[in-house]
mmCIF file of C-alpha atoms in Angstrom:
data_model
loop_
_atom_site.group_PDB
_atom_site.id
_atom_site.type_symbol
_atom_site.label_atom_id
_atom_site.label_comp_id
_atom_site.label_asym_id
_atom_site.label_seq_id
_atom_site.Cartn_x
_atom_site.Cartn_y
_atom_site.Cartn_z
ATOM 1 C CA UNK A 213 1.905 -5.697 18.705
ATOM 2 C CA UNK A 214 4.504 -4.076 16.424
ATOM 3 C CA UNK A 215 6.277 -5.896 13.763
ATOM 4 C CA UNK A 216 10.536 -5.004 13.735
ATOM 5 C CA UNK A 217 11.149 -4.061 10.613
ATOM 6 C CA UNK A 218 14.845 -5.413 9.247
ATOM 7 C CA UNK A 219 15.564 -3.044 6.365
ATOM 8 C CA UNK A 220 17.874 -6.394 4.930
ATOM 9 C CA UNK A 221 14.941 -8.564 5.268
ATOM 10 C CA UNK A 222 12.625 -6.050 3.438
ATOM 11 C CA UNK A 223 15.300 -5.408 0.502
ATOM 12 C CA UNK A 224 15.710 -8.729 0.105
ATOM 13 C CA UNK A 225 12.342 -9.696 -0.461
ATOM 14 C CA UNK A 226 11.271 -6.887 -2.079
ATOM 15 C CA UNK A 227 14.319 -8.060 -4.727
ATOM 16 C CA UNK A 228 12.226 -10.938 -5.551
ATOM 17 C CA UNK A 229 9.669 -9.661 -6.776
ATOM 18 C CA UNK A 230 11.425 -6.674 -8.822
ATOM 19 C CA UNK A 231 9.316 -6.907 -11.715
ATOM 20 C CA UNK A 232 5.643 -7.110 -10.003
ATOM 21 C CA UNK A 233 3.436 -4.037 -10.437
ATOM 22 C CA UNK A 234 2.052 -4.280 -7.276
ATOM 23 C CA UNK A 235 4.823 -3.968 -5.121
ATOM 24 C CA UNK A 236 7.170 -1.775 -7.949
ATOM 25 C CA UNK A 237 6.238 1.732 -6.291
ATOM 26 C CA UNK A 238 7.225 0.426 -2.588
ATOM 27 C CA UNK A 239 10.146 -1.415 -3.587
ATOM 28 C CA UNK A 240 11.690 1.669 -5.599
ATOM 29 C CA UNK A 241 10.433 4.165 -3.014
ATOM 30 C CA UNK A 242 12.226 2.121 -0.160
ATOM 31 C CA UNK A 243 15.351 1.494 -2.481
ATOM 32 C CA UNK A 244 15.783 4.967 -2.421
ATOM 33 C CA UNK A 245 15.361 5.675 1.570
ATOM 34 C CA UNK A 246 12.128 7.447 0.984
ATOM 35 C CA UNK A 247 9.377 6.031 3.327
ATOM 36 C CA UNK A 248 7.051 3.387 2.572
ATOM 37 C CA UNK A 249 4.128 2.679 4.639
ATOM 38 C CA UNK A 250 4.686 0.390 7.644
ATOM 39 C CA UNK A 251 2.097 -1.869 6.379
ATOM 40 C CA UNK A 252 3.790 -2.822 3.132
ATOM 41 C CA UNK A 253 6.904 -2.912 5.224
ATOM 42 C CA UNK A 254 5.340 -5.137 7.524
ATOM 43 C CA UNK A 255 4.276 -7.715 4.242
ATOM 44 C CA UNK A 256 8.054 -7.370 3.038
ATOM 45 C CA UNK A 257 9.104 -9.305 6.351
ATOM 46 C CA UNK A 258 7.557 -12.003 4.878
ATOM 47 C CA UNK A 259 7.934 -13.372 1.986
ATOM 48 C CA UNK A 260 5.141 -15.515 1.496
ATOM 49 C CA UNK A 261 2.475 -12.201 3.027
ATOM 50 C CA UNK A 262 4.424 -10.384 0.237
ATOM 51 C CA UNK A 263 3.870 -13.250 -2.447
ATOM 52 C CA UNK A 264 0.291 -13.455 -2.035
ATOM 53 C CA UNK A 265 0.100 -9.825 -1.800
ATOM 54 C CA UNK A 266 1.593 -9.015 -5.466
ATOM 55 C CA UNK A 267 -1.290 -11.492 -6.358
ATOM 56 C CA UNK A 268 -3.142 -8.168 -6.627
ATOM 57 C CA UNK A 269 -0.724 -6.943 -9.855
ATOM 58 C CA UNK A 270 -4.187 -7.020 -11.944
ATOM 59 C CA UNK A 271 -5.569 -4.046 -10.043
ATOM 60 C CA UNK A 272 -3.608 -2.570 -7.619
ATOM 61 C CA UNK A 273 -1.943 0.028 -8.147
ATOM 62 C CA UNK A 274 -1.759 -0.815 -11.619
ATOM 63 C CA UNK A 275 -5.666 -1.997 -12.995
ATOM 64 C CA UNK A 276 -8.068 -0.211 -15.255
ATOM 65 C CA UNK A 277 -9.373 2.411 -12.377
ATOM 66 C CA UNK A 278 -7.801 5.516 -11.735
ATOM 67 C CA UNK A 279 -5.486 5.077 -8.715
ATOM 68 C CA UNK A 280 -7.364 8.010 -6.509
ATOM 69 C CA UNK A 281 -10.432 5.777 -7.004
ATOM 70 C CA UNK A 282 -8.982 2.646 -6.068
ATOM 71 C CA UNK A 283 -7.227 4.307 -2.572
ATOM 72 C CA UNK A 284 -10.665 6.269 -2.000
ATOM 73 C CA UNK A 285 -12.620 2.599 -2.272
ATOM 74 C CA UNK A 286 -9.498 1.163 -0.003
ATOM 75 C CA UNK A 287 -10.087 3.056 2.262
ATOM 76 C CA UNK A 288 -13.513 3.410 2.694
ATOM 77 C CA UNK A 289 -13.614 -0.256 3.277
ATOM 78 C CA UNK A 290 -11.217 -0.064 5.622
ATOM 79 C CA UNK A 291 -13.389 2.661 7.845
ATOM 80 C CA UNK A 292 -16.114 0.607 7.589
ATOM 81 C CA UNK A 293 -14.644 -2.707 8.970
ATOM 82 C CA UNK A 294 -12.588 -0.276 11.182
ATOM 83 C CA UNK A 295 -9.430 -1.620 10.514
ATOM 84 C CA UNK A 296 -6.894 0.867 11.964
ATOM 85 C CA UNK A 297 -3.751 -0.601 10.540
ATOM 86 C CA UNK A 298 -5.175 -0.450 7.209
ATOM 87 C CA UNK A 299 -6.754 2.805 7.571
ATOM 88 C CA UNK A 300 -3.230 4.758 8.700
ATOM 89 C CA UNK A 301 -1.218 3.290 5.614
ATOM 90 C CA UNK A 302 -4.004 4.224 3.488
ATOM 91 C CA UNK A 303 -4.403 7.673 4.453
ATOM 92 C CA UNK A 304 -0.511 7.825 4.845
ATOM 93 C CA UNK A 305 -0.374 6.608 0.889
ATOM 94 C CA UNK A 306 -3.014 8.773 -0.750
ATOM 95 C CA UNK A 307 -1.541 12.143 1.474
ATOM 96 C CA UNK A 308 1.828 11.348 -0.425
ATOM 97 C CA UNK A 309 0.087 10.589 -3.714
ATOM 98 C CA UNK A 310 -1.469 13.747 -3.383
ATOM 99 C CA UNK A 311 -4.768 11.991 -2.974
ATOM 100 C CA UNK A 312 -7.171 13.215 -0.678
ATOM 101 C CA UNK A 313 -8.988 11.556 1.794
ATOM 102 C CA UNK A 314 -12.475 13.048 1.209
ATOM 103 C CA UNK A 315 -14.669 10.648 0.635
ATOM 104 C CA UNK A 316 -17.684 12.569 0.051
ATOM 105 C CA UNK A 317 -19.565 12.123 -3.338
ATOM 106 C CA UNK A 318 -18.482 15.126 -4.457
ATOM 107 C CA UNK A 319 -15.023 15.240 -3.947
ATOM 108 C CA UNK A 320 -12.273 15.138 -6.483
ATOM 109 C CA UNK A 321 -11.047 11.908 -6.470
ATOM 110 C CA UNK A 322 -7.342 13.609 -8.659
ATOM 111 C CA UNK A 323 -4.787 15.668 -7.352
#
């Protein structure tokens, strides 16, 4: 099933919650025409998905870990409970972040 995204619906909500950390990066990115991962686009149809997303201000993207870090554990959990959805936004976000999507031990977790 595919969600239809209404670019007024997502603006709209992302507007109301301007000032969260969590959804700052999306909301700017899509302000600006540049593309944001379906997923988050998906949450901005709803408001309350997107309010109890932003719930995650304390660590995402903004908490005490480095951000590769926190997409690398993302999306590692997302393999593991093979969760497609969540596993194409994630590798979608750390490619444009400049992340990569080695997981190995020994991979560089910074661009």
């Amino acid at each position: 099933m595919r969600i239809q995204i209404d670019p007024a619906v997502v603006s709209a909500n992302f507007s109301r919650f301007a000032e969260n950390p969590s959804l700052r990066e999306s909301a700017q990115l899509f302000a600006a025409g540049k593309p944001v991962v379906e997923m988050i686009q998906a949450f901005a149809m709803n408001p309350g998905v997107l309010r109890a997303f932003s719930g995650f201000a304390d660590v995402y993207p903004c908490g005490t870990l480095e951000r590769a870090v926190v997409e690398k554990v993302i999306l590692r959990v997302s393999r593991m409970h093979e969760c497609q959805f969540c596993v194409s936004s994630h590798e979608a976000m750390t490619t444009q972040l400049g992340i990569s999507t080695d997981l190995a031990p020994t991979a560089m977790h910074s661009p």
